[in-house]
PDB file of C-alpha atoms and ligand atoms in Angstrom:
ATOM      1  CA  UNK A 116      -3.859  -2.013  28.562  1.00 91.00           C
ATOM      2  CA  UNK A 117      -4.360  -4.296  25.650  1.00 97.00           C
ATOM      3  CA  UNK A 118      -4.441  -2.881  22.171  1.00 98.00           C
ATOM      4  CA  UNK A 119      -7.169  -4.506  20.037  1.00 98.00           C
ATOM      5  CA  UNK A 120      -7.601  -4.109  16.368  1.00 98.00           C
ATOM      6  CA  UNK A 121     -11.228  -4.330  15.484  1.00 99.00           C
ATOM      7  CA  UNK A 122     -11.927  -5.099  11.723  1.00 99.00           C
ATOM      8  CA  UNK A 123     -15.277  -4.890  10.027  1.00 98.00           C
ATOM      9  CA  UNK A 124     -15.283  -6.467   6.516  1.00 98.00           C
ATOM     10  CA  UNK A 125     -17.186  -5.533   3.451  1.00 98.00           C
ATOM     11  CA  UNK A 126     -20.657  -4.138   3.326  1.00 98.00           C
ATOM     12  CA  UNK A 127     -20.786  -3.589   7.105  1.00 98.00           C
ATOM     13  CA  UNK A 128     -20.733   0.187   6.516  1.00 98.00           C
ATOM     14  CA  UNK A 129     -24.392  -0.402   5.382  1.00 96.00           C
ATOM     15  CA  UNK A 130     -25.614  -1.846   8.664  1.00 98.00           C
ATOM     16  CA  UNK A 131     -28.874  -0.353   9.761  1.00 96.00           C
ATOM     17  CA  UNK A 132     -30.089  -0.397   6.225  1.00 96.00           C
ATOM     18  CA  UNK A 133     -28.765  -3.672   4.945  1.00 95.00           C
ATOM     19  CA  UNK A 134     -31.111  -6.727   5.194  1.00 95.00           C
ATOM     20  CA  UNK A 135     -32.410  -5.644   8.703  1.00 94.00           C
ATOM     21  CA  UNK A 136     -34.288  -8.815   8.981  1.00 94.00           C
ATOM     22  CA  UNK A 137     -30.813 -10.632   9.022  1.00 95.00           C
ATOM     23  CA  UNK A 138     -28.566  -8.079  10.462  1.00 95.00           C
ATOM     24  CA  UNK A 139     -30.784  -5.844  12.686  1.00 93.00           C
ATOM     25  CA  UNK A 140     -31.233  -2.117  12.477  1.00 95.00           C
ATOM     26  CA  UNK A 141     -28.286  -1.060  14.461  1.00 97.00           C
ATOM     27  CA  UNK A 142     -25.743   1.069  12.505  1.00 98.00           C
ATOM     28  CA  UNK A 143     -21.980   0.441  12.410  1.00 98.00           C
ATOM     29  CA  UNK A 144     -21.458   3.565  14.339  1.00 98.00           C
ATOM     30  CA  UNK A 145     -23.826   2.459  17.125  1.00 98.00           C
ATOM     31  CA  UNK A 146     -21.984  -0.924  17.259  1.00 98.00           C
ATOM     32  CA  UNK A 147     -18.644   0.927  17.485  1.00 98.00           C
ATOM     33  CA  UNK A 148     -19.965   3.100  20.343  1.00 98.00           C
ATOM     34  CA  UNK A 149     -20.982   0.130  22.337  1.00 98.00           C
ATOM     35  CA  UNK A 150     -17.486  -1.465  21.713  1.00 98.00           C
ATOM     36  CA  UNK A 151     -15.878   1.733  22.866  1.00 98.00           C
ATOM     37  CA  UNK A 152     -18.033   1.741  25.923  1.00 98.00           C
ATOM     38  CA  UNK A 153     -17.180  -1.860  26.756  1.00 98.00           C
ATOM     39  CA  UNK A 154     -13.481  -1.171  26.020  1.00 98.00           C
ATOM     40  CA  UNK A 155     -13.422   1.596  28.599  1.00 98.00           C
ATOM     41  CA  UNK A 156     -14.915  -0.871  31.241  1.00 98.00           C
ATOM     42  CA  UNK A 157     -12.276  -3.571  30.380  1.00 97.00           C
ATOM     43  CA  UNK A 158      -9.391  -1.053  30.153  1.00 97.00           C
ATOM     44  CA  UNK A 159      -8.667  -1.863  26.534  1.00 98.00           C
ATOM     45  CA  UNK A 160      -7.684   0.358  23.676  1.00 98.00           C
ATOM     46  CA  UNK A 161      -9.432  -0.130  20.351  1.00 98.00           C
ATOM     47  CA  UNK A 162      -8.434   0.733  16.780  1.00 98.00           C
ATOM     48  CA  UNK A 163     -11.599   0.233  14.734  1.00 98.00           C
ATOM     49  CA  UNK A 164     -11.511  -0.041  10.916  1.00 98.00           C
ATOM     50  CA  UNK A 165     -13.948  -0.948   8.214  1.00 98.00           C
ATOM     51  CA  UNK A 166     -12.634  -2.118   4.845  1.00 98.00           C
ATOM     52  CA  UNK A 167     -14.414  -3.397   1.594  1.00 98.00           C
ATOM     53  CA  UNK A 168     -11.293  -4.592  -0.027  1.00 98.00           C
ATOM     54  CA  UNK A 169      -9.554  -7.911   0.879  1.00 98.00           C
ATOM     55  CA  UNK A 170      -6.029  -6.322   0.356  1.00 98.00           C
ATOM     56  CA  UNK A 171      -6.927  -3.510   2.852  1.00 98.00           C
ATOM     57  CA  UNK A 172      -7.726  -5.990   5.508  1.00 98.00           C
ATOM     58  CA  UNK A 173      -4.630  -8.042   4.778  1.00 98.00           C
ATOM     59  CA  UNK A 174      -2.462  -4.974   5.123  1.00 98.00           C
ATOM     60  CA  UNK A 175      -4.189  -3.893   8.361  1.00 98.00           C
ATOM     61  CA  UNK A 176      -3.474  -7.282   9.991  1.00 98.00           C
ATOM     62  CA  UNK A 177       0.209  -7.239   8.856  1.00 98.00           C
ATOM     63  CA  UNK A 178       0.617  -3.690  10.352  1.00 98.00           C
ATOM     64  CA  UNK A 179      -1.076  -4.853  13.627  1.00 98.00           C
ATOM     65  CA  UNK A 180       1.854  -7.090  14.348  1.00 96.00           C
ATOM     66  CA  UNK A 181       3.822  -4.073  15.420  1.00 95.00           C
ATOM     67  CA  UNK A 182       1.347  -2.747  17.995  1.00 98.00           C
ATOM     68  CA  UNK A 183      -1.816  -4.920  18.542  1.00 98.00           C
ATOM     69  CA  UNK A 184      -2.274  -7.605  21.267  1.00 98.00           C
ATOM     70  CA  UNK A 185      -5.275  -9.224  19.616  1.00 98.00           C
ATOM     71  CA  UNK A 186      -7.739  -8.958  16.704  1.00 98.00           C
ATOM     72  CA  UNK A 187     -11.451  -8.819  16.779  1.00 99.00           C
ATOM     73  CA  UNK A 188     -12.647  -9.508  13.178  1.00 99.00           C
ATOM     74  CA  UNK A 189     -16.003  -9.774  11.368  1.00 98.00           C
ATOM     75  CA  UNK A 190     -14.579 -10.803   7.970  1.00 98.00           C
ATOM     76  CA  UNK A 191     -18.174 -10.658   6.484  1.00 98.00           C
ATOM     77  CA  UNK A 192     -18.328 -12.184   3.041  1.00 98.00           C
ATOM     78  CA  UNK A 193     -14.535 -12.899   2.984  1.00 98.00           C
ATOM     79  CA  UNK A 194     -15.080 -15.294   5.807  1.00 98.00           C
ATOM     80  CA  UNK A 195     -16.209 -17.772   3.199  1.00 98.00           C
ATOM     81  CA  UNK A 196     -13.737 -16.929   0.465  1.00 98.00           C
ATOM     82  CA  UNK A 197     -10.386 -15.563   1.616  1.00 98.00           C
ATOM     83  CA  UNK A 198      -7.222 -17.605   2.009  1.00 98.00           C
ATOM     84  CA  UNK A 199      -5.370 -14.411   2.056  1.00 98.00           C
ATOM     85  CA  UNK A 200      -7.074 -13.035   5.207  1.00 98.00           C
ATOM     86  CA  UNK A 201      -6.677 -16.450   6.877  1.00 98.00           C
ATOM     87  CA  UNK A 202      -3.032 -16.508   6.093  1.00 98.00           C
ATOM     88  CA  UNK A 203      -2.592 -12.826   7.325  1.00 98.00           C
ATOM     89  CA  UNK A 204      -4.166 -13.826  10.630  1.00 98.00           C
ATOM     90  CA  UNK A 205      -1.829 -16.895  10.949  1.00 98.00           C
ATOM     91  CA  UNK A 206       1.246 -14.870   9.913  1.00 98.00           C
ATOM     92  CA  UNK A 207       0.476 -12.214  12.499  1.00 98.00           C
ATOM     93  CA  UNK A 208       0.726 -14.687  15.241  1.00 97.00           C
ATOM     94  CA  UNK A 209      -1.919 -12.628  17.148  1.00 98.00           C
ATOM     95  CA  UNK A 210      -4.940 -14.167  18.833  1.00 98.00           C
ATOM     96  CA  UNK A 211      -7.971 -13.527  16.785  1.00 98.00           C
ATOM     97  CA  UNK A 212     -11.642 -13.712  17.599  1.00 98.00           C
ATOM     98  CA  UNK A 213     -14.041 -14.171  14.714  1.00 98.00           C
ATOM     99  CA  UNK A 214     -17.579 -12.673  15.169  1.00 98.00           C
ATOM    100  CA  UNK A 215     -20.654 -12.558  13.047  1.00 98.00           C
ATOM    101  CA  UNK A 216     -23.883 -10.792  13.648  1.00 98.00           C
ATOM    102  CA  UNK A 217     -25.973 -13.647  12.110  1.00 98.00           C
ATOM    103  CA  UNK A 218     -25.694 -17.301  12.846  1.00 98.00           C
ATOM    104  CA  UNK A 219     -23.774 -18.238   9.758  1.00 98.00           C
ATOM    105  CA  UNK A 220     -24.482 -22.050  10.470  1.00 98.00           C
ATOM    106  CA  UNK A 221     -28.196 -21.785   9.993  1.00 97.00           C
ATOM    107  CA  UNK A 222     -28.172 -19.775   6.703  1.00 96.00           C
ATOM    108  CA  UNK A 223     -27.180 -20.658   3.232  1.00 96.00           C
ATOM    109  CA  UNK A 224     -24.776 -23.706   2.884  1.00 96.00           C
ATOM    110  CA  UNK A 225     -21.904 -21.486   1.534  1.00 97.00           C
ATOM    111  CA  UNK A 226     -21.843 -19.536   4.741  1.00 98.00           C
ATOM    112  CA  UNK A 227     -21.199 -22.581   6.956  1.00 97.00           C
ATOM    113  CA  UNK A 228     -17.603 -22.724   6.009  1.00 98.00           C
ATOM    114  CA  UNK A 229     -15.267 -20.164   7.365  1.00 98.00           C
ATOM    115  CA  UNK A 230     -11.687 -19.880   6.127  1.00 98.00           C
ATOM    116  CA  UNK A 231     -10.792 -17.832   9.271  1.00 98.00           C
ATOM    117  CA  UNK A 232     -12.016 -20.149  11.910  1.00 98.00           C
ATOM    118  CA  UNK A 233      -9.192 -22.516  11.522  1.00 98.00           C
ATOM    119  CA  UNK A 234      -6.641 -19.784  12.553  1.00 98.00           C
ATOM    120  CA  UNK A 235      -8.915 -17.995  15.104  1.00 98.00           C
ATOM    121  CA  UNK A 236      -9.010 -18.587  18.757  1.00 98.00           C
ATOM    122  CA  UNK A 237     -12.696 -18.951  18.584  1.00 98.00           C
ATOM    123  CA  UNK A 238     -15.879 -17.864  16.726  1.00 98.00           C
ATOM    124  CA  UNK A 239     -18.947 -16.200  18.092  1.00 98.00           C
ATOM    125  CA  UNK A 240     -21.933 -15.808  15.853  1.00 98.00           C
ATOM    126  CA  UNK A 241     -25.716 -15.309  15.883  1.00 98.00           C
ATOM    127  CA  UNK A 242     -26.115 -12.743  18.720  1.00 98.00           C
ATOM    128  CA  UNK A 243     -26.197  -9.462  16.722  1.00 97.00           C
ATOM    129  CA  UNK A 244     -24.127  -6.718  18.438  1.00 98.00           C
ATOM    130  CA  UNK A 245     -23.631  -9.093  21.379  1.00 98.00           C
ATOM    131  CA  UNK A 246     -21.395 -11.194  19.171  1.00 98.00           C
ATOM    132  CA  UNK A 247     -19.064  -8.287  19.001  1.00 98.00           C
ATOM    133  CA  UNK A 248     -19.352  -7.409  22.735  1.00 98.00           C
ATOM    134  CA  UNK A 249     -18.649 -11.140  23.722  1.00 98.00           C
ATOM    135  CA  UNK A 250     -15.884 -11.207  21.220  1.00 98.00           C
ATOM    136  CA  UNK A 251     -14.170  -8.217  22.831  1.00 98.00           C
ATOM    137  CA  UNK A 252     -14.416  -9.820  26.218  1.00 98.00           C
ATOM    138  CA  UNK A 253     -12.852 -12.987  24.713  1.00 98.00           C
ATOM    139  CA  UNK A 254     -10.090 -11.023  23.054  1.00 98.00           C
ATOM    140  CA  UNK A 255      -9.222  -9.102  26.323  1.00 98.00           C
ATOM    141  CA  UNK A 256      -9.167 -12.375  28.144  1.00 97.00           C
ATOM    142  CA  UNK A 257      -6.803 -13.876  25.503  1.00 96.00           C
ATOM    143  CA  UNK A 258      -4.497 -10.922  26.174  1.00 95.00           C
ATOM    144  CA  UNK A 259      -4.462 -11.151  29.874  1.00 81.00           C
ATOM    145  CA  UNK A 260      -3.867 -14.928  29.834  1.00 74.00           C
ATOM    146  CA  UNK A 261      -0.878 -14.507  27.425  1.00 63.00           C
ATOM    147  CA  UNK A 262       0.716 -11.967  30.028  1.00 53.00           C
ATOM    148  CA  UNK A 263       0.309 -14.210  33.040  1.00 44.00           C
TER     149      UNK A 263
HETATM  150  C1  DQA B  89     -21.723 -11.714   8.412  1.00 58.10           C
HETATM  151  C2  DQA B  89     -22.120 -13.022   7.798  1.00 58.10           C
HETATM  152  C3  DQA B  89     -21.461 -13.179   6.363  1.00 58.10           C
HETATM  153  O1  DQA B  89     -21.985 -14.441   5.793  1.00 58.10           O
HETATM  154  C4  DQA B  89     -21.946 -12.071   5.504  1.00 58.10           C
HETATM  155  O2  DQA B  89     -21.334 -12.242   4.234  1.00 58.10           O
HETATM  156  C5  DQA B  89     -21.713 -10.708   6.084  1.00 58.10           C
HETATM  157  C6  DQA B  89     -22.084 -10.571   7.512  1.00 58.10           C
HETATM  158  C7  DQA B  89     -22.416 -11.549   9.771  1.00 58.10           C
HETATM  159  O3  DQA B  89     -21.945 -10.574  10.565  1.00 58.10           O
HETATM  160  O4  DQA B  89     -23.501 -12.114  10.074  1.00 58.10           O
HETATM  161  O5  DQA B  89     -21.483  -9.841   5.340  1.00 58.10           O
HETATM  162  O6  DQA B  89     -20.331 -11.726   8.714  1.00 58.10           O
END
């Protein structure tokens, strides 16, 4: 059974109330529930974390080296700013799937660049909660292909 670390970045605890025209009305708890339901189907174990601080995310990724098989991450605003999170993902050596609720490529110019994308296995964005669910499927597939 693959162990997947799910990381929600800053401000995502506000989902449901935060800019619903961009991020939808689903709460973070509801997204996590859908992830847990899918994980059961895929026979995966999730540890789900939300952090507003960059250092908290960096530490989580470093600790994951000891137990996780893959990372599913929505780095939120740190996507566009954080060399530290990029380096943490690279240092972990774990396959990572980057997800975003919104399509970051059709929003403001500054959101088009992701520091994480270059060290992730892939990026899924623009599909709301489905970005996370597709991302979880991708992460599980990466784990099974690394075991075969
Ligand atoms: C986001 C997109 C980011 O640009 C933004 O800073 C977020 C959420 C998304 O899921 O669409 O906080 O990662």
